[in-house]
Tab-separated table of C-alpha atoms and ligand atoms in Angstrom:
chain	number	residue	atom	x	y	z
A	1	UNK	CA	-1.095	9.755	36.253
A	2	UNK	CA	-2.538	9.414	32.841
A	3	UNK	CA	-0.810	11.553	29.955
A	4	UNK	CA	-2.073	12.016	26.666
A	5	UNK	CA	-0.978	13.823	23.677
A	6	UNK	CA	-1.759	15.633	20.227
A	7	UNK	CA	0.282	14.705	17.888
A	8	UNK	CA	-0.276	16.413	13.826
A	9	UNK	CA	1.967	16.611	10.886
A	10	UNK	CA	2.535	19.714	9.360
A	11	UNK	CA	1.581	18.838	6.284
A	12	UNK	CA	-1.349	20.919	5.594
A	13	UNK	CA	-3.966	22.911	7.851
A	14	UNK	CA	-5.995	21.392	10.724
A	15	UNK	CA	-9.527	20.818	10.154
A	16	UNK	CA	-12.584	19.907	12.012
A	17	UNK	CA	-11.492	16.534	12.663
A	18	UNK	CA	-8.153	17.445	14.210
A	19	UNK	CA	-9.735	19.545	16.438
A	20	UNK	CA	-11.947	16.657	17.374
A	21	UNK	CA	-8.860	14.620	17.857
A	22	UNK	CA	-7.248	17.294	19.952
A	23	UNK	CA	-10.175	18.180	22.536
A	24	UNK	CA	-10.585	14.227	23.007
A	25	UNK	CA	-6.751	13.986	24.119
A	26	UNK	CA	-7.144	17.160	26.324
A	27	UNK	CA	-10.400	16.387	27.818
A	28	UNK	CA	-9.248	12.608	28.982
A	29	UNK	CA	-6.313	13.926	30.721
A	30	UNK	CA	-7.698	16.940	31.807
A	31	UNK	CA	-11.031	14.831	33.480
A	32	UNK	CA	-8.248	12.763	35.339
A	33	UNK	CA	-5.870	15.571	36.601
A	34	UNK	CA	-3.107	14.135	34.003
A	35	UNK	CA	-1.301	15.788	31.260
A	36	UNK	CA	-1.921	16.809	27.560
A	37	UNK	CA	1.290	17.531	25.667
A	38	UNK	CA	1.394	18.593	21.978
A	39	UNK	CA	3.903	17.212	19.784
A	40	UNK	CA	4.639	18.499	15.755
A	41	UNK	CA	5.315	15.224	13.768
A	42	UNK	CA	7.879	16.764	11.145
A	43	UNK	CA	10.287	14.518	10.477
A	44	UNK	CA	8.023	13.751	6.512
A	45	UNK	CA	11.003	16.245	5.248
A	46	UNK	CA	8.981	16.215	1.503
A	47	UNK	CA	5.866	17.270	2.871
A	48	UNK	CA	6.428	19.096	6.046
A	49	UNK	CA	5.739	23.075	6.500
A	50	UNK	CA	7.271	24.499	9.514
A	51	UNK	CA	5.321	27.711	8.450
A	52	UNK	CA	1.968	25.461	9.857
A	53	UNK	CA	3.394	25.108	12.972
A	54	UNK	CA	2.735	28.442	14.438
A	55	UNK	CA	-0.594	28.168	12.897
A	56	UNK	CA	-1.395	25.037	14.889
A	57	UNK	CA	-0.543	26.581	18.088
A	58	UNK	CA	-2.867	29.614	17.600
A	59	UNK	CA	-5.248	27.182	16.669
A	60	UNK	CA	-5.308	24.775	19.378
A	61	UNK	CA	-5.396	28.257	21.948
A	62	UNK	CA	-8.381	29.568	19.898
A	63	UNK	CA	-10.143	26.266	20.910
A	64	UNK	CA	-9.028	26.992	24.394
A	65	UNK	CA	-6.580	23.904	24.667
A	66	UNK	CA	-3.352	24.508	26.702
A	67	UNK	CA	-0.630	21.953	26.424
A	68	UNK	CA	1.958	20.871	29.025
A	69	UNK	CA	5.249	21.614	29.256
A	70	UNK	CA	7.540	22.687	25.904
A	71	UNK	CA	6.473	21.229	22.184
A	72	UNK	CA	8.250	18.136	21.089
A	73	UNK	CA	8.978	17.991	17.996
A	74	UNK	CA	10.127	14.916	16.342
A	75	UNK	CA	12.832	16.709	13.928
A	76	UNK	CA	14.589	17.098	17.371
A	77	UNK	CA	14.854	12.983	17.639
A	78	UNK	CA	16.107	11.855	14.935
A	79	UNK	CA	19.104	10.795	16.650
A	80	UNK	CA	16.601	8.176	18.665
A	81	UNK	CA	14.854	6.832	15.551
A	82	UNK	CA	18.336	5.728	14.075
A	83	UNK	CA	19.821	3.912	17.449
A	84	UNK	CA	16.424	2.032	17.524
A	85	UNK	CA	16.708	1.142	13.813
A	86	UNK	CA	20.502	0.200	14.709
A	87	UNK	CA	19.413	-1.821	17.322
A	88	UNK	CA	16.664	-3.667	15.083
A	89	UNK	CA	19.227	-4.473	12.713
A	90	UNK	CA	21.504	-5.562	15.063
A	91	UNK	CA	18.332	-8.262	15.847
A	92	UNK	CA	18.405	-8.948	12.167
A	93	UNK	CA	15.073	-7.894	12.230
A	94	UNK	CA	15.287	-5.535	9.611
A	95	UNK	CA	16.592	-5.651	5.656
A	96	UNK	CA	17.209	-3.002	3.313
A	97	UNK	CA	14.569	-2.915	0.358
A	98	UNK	CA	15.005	-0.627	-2.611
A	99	UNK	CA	11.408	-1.571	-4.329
A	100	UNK	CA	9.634	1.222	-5.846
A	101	UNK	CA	5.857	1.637	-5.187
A	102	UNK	CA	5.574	0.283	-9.242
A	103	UNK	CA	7.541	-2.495	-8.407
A	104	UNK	CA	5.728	-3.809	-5.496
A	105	UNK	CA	2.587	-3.477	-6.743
A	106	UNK	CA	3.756	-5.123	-9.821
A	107	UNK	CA	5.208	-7.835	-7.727
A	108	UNK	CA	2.272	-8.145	-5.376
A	109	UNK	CA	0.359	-9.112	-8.210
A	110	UNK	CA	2.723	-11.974	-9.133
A	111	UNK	CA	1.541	-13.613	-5.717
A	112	UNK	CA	-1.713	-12.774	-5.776
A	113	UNK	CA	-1.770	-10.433	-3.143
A	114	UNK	CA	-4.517	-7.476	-3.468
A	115	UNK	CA	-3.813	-3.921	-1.881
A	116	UNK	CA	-0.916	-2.664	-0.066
A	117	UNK	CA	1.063	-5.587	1.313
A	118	UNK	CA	4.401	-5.434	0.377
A	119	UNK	CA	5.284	-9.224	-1.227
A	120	UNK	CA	8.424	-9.316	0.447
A	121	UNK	CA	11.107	-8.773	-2.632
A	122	UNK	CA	13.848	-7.625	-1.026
A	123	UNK	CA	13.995	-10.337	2.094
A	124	UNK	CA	17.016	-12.738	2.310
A	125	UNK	CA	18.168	-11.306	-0.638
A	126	UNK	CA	21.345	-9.063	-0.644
A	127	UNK	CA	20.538	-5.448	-1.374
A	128	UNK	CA	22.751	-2.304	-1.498
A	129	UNK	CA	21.605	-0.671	1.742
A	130	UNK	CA	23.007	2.631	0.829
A	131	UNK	CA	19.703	5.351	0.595
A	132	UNK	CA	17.399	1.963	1.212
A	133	UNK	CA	14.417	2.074	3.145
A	134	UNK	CA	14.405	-0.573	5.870
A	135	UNK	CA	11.656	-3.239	6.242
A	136	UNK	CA	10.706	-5.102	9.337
A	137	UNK	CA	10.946	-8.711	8.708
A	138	UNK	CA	7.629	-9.264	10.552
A	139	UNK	CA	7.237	-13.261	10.318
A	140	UNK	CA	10.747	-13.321	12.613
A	141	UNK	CA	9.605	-10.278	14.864
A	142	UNK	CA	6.451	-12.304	15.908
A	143	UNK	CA	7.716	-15.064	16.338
A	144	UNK	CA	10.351	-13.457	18.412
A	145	UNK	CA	7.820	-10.895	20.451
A	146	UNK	CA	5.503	-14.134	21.027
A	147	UNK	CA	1.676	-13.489	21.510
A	148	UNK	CA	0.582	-9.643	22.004
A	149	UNK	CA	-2.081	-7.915	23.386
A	150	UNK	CA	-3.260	-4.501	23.779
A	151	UNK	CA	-6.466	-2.853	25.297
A	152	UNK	CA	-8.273	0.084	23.794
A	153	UNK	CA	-10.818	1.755	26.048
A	154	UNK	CA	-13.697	1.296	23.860
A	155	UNK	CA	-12.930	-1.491	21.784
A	156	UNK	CA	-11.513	-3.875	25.020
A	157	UNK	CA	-8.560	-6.462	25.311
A	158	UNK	CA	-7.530	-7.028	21.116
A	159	UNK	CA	-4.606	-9.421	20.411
A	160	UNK	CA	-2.560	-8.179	18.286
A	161	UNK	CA	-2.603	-9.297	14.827
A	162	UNK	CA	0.360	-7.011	12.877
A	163	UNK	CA	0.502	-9.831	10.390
A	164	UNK	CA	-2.145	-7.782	8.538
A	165	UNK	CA	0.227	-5.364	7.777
A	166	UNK	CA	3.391	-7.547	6.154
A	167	UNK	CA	6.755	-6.492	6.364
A	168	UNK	CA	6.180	-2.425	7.111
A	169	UNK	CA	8.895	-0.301	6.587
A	170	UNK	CA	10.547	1.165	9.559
A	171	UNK	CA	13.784	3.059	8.751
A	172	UNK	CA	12.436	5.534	5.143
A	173	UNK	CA	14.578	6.316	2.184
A	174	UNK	CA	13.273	9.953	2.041
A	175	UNK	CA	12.459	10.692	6.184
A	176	UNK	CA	14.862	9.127	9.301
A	177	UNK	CA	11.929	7.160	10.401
A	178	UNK	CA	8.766	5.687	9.421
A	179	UNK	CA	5.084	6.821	11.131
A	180	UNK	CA	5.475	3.661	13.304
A	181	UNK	CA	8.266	3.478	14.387
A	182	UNK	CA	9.006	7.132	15.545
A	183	UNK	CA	5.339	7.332	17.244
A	184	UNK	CA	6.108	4.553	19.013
A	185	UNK	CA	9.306	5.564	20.468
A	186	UNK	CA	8.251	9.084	20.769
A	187	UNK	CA	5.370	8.104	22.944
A	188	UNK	CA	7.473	5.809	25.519
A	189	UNK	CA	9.796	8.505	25.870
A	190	UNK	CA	7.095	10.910	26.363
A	191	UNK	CA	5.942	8.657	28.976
A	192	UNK	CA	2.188	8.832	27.419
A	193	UNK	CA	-0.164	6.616	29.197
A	194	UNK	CA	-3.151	6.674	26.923
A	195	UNK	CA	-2.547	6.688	23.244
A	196	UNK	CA	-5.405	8.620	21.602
A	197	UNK	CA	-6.249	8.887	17.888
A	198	UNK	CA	-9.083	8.345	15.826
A	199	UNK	CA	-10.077	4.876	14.439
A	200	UNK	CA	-8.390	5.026	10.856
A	201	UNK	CA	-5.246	4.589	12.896
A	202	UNK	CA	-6.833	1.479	14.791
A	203	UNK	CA	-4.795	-1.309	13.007
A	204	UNK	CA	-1.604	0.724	13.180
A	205	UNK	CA	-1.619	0.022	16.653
A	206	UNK	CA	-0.919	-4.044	16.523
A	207	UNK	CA	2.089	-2.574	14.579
A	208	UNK	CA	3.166	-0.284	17.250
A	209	UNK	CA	2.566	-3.213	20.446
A	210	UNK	CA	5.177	-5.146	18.191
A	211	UNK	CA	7.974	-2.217	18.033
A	212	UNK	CA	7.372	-1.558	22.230
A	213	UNK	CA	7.731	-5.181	22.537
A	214	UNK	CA	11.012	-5.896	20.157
A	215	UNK	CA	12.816	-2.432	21.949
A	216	UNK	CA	11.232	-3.208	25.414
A	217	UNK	CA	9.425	-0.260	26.089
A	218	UNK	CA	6.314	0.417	28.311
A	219	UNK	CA	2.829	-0.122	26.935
A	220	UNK	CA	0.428	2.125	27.352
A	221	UNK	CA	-3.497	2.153	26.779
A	222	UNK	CA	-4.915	3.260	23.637
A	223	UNK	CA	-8.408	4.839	22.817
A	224	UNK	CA	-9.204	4.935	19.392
A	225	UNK	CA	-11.933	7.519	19.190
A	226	UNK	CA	-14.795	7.964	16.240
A	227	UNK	CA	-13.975	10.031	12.983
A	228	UNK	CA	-15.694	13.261	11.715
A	229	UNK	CA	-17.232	12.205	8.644
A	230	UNK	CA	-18.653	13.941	5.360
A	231	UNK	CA	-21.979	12.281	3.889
A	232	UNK	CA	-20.627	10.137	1.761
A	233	UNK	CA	-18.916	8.698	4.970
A	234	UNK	CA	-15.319	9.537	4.064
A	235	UNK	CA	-12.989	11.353	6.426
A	236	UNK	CA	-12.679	15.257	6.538
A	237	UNK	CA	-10.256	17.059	4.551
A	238	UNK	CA	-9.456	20.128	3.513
A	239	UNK	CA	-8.943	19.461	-0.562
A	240	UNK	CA	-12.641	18.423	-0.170
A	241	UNK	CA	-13.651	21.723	0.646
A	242	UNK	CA	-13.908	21.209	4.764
A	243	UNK	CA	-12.468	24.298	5.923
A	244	UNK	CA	-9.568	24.769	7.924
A	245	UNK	CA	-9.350	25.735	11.433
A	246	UNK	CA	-7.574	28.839	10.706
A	247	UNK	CA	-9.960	29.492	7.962
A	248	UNK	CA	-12.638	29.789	10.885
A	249	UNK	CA	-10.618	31.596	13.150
A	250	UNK	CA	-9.376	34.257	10.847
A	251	UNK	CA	-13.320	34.376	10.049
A	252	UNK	CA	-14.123	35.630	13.528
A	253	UNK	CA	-15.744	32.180	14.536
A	254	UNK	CA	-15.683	30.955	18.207
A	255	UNK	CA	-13.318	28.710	18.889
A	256	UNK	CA	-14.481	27.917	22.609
A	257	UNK	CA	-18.371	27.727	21.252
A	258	UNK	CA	-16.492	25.750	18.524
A	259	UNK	CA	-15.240	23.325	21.082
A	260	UNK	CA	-18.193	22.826	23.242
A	261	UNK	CA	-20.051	22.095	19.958
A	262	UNK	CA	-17.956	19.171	19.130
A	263	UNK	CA	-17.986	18.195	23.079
A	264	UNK	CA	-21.652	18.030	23.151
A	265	UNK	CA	-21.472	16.503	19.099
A	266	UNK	CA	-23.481	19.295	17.855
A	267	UNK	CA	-21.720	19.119	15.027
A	268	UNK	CA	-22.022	21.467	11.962
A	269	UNK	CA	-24.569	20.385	8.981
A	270	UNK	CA	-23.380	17.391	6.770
A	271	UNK	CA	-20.797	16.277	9.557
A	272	UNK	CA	-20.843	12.821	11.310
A	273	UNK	CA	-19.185	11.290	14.207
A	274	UNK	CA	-18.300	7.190	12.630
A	275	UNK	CA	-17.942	5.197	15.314
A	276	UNK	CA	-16.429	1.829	15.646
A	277	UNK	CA	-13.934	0.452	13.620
A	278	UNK	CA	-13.742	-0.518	9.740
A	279	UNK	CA	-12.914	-4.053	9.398
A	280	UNK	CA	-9.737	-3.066	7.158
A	281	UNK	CA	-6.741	-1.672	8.037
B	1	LIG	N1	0.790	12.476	13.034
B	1	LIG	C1	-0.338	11.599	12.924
B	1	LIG	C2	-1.425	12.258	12.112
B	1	LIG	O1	-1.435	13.474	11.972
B	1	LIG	C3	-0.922	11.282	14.282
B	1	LIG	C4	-0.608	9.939	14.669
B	1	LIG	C5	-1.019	9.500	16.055
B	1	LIG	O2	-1.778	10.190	16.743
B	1	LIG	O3	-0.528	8.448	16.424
B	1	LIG	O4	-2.263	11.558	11.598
């Protein structure tokens, strides 16, 4: 039986492109008699609003989406993000890192490396772990996982190449777990069968085959679906003036006509579907 699920953070409104991402989920479990659950991802302490919460529900009925079952909400697991970062440790997979976004990029420079990969600082060397954020060490957790694959429903078989990514952090200062590692346990233990998101989150996913295969946990499928674009070609969002779902509904729009709209891909003026992949992560 194929399960799928919406998964937002409450950090600010939905938009057009959540909605997107929440009638694709629906719709591919709903065209193979499976299951579409909805779960809140609030564990980002600094920038979640529970106050959105309500608001997503009423939006996600105005589109005429029902959910199964109760609402998971990762603030409830935060027991399950810390035995799984115990466990990593316990691998010595993981090492505390106190590196400040300055000091990284400062040090990233040093080596030569360009953009967001973290130069590695903090590994082998002895840090006070107290209120550290925890990296993965990724060189030893490939070579321990050995070679990976994963399959994507419209890209095919990809192997996975978390490399890309350097040593992510897992285990936050300021949240219990990181994106990766709590989406990954969250969706084995809510035995989701097809992973769907949009394609920004494409190269997050060689991350995630390495967690399910360091903690043993089942893999599912994963179909990375196109992004609702402005002209320029950058992603919808509200602070660019892309109004909110509850903006429309309080206006009186149609959320089912709404819906079928971006079914069909009539989509409003100035608004693309992207398909494919960008080549960078
Ligand atoms: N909470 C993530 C977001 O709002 C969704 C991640 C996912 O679907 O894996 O972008």
């Amino acid at each position: 039986m194929i399960r799928t699920r919406f998964a937002p953070s409450p950090n600010g409104p939905l938009h057009l492109g959540h909605a997107y991402a929440a009638i694709a989920a629906h719709d591919l479990a709903r065209a193979a008699g499976g299951e579409f659950l909805l779960r809140i991802e609030d564990i980002d302490g600094t920038r979640s609003r529970s106050e959105l919460v309500e608001e997503f529900l009423s939006d996600l009925a105005w589109l005429g989406l029902r959910w199964d079952g109760e609402v998971v909400f990762q603030s409830r697991r935060i027991g399950s993000y810390g035995a799984a970062g115990e466990r990593l440790k316990a691998m010595g997979l993981l090492y505390p890192c106190r590196c400040t976004r300055a000091e990284i990029a400062a040090a990233a420079k040093e080596v030569g490396l360009d953009g967001p990969l973290y130069p590695g600082t903090c590994r082998g060397r002895s840090v006070n772990a107290e209120g550290a954020a925890w990296r993965l060490d990724m060189a030893a957790a490939m070579a321990l996982a050995g070679p990976l694959e994963w399959i994507d429903d419209l890209a095919g078989a990809q192997r996975a190449d978390p490399a890309r990514f350097g040593d992510v952090v897992l285990l936050r200062k300021e949240a219990p777990a990181s994106y990766h590692l709590a989406a990954t346990l969250d969706d084995a233990a809510d035995g989701i069968t097809l992973v769907t998101r949009g394609t920004d989150l494409f190269y997050a996913t060689h991350v995630h085959r390495l967690i399910q295969a360091l903690l043993g946990l089942p893999v599912p499928r994963w179909h990375h679906h196109g992004l609702l674009v402005e002209p320029d070609g950058r992603k919808l969002a509200k602070r660019r003036g892309s109004p909110s779902l509850a903006d429309r509904r309080r206006a009186g729009e149609d959320g089912l006509a709404l819906a079928q709209a971006l079914r069909t891909g009539c989509l409003p003026a100035g608004i693309s579907l992207a398909e494919g992949v960008s080549s960078h992560p």
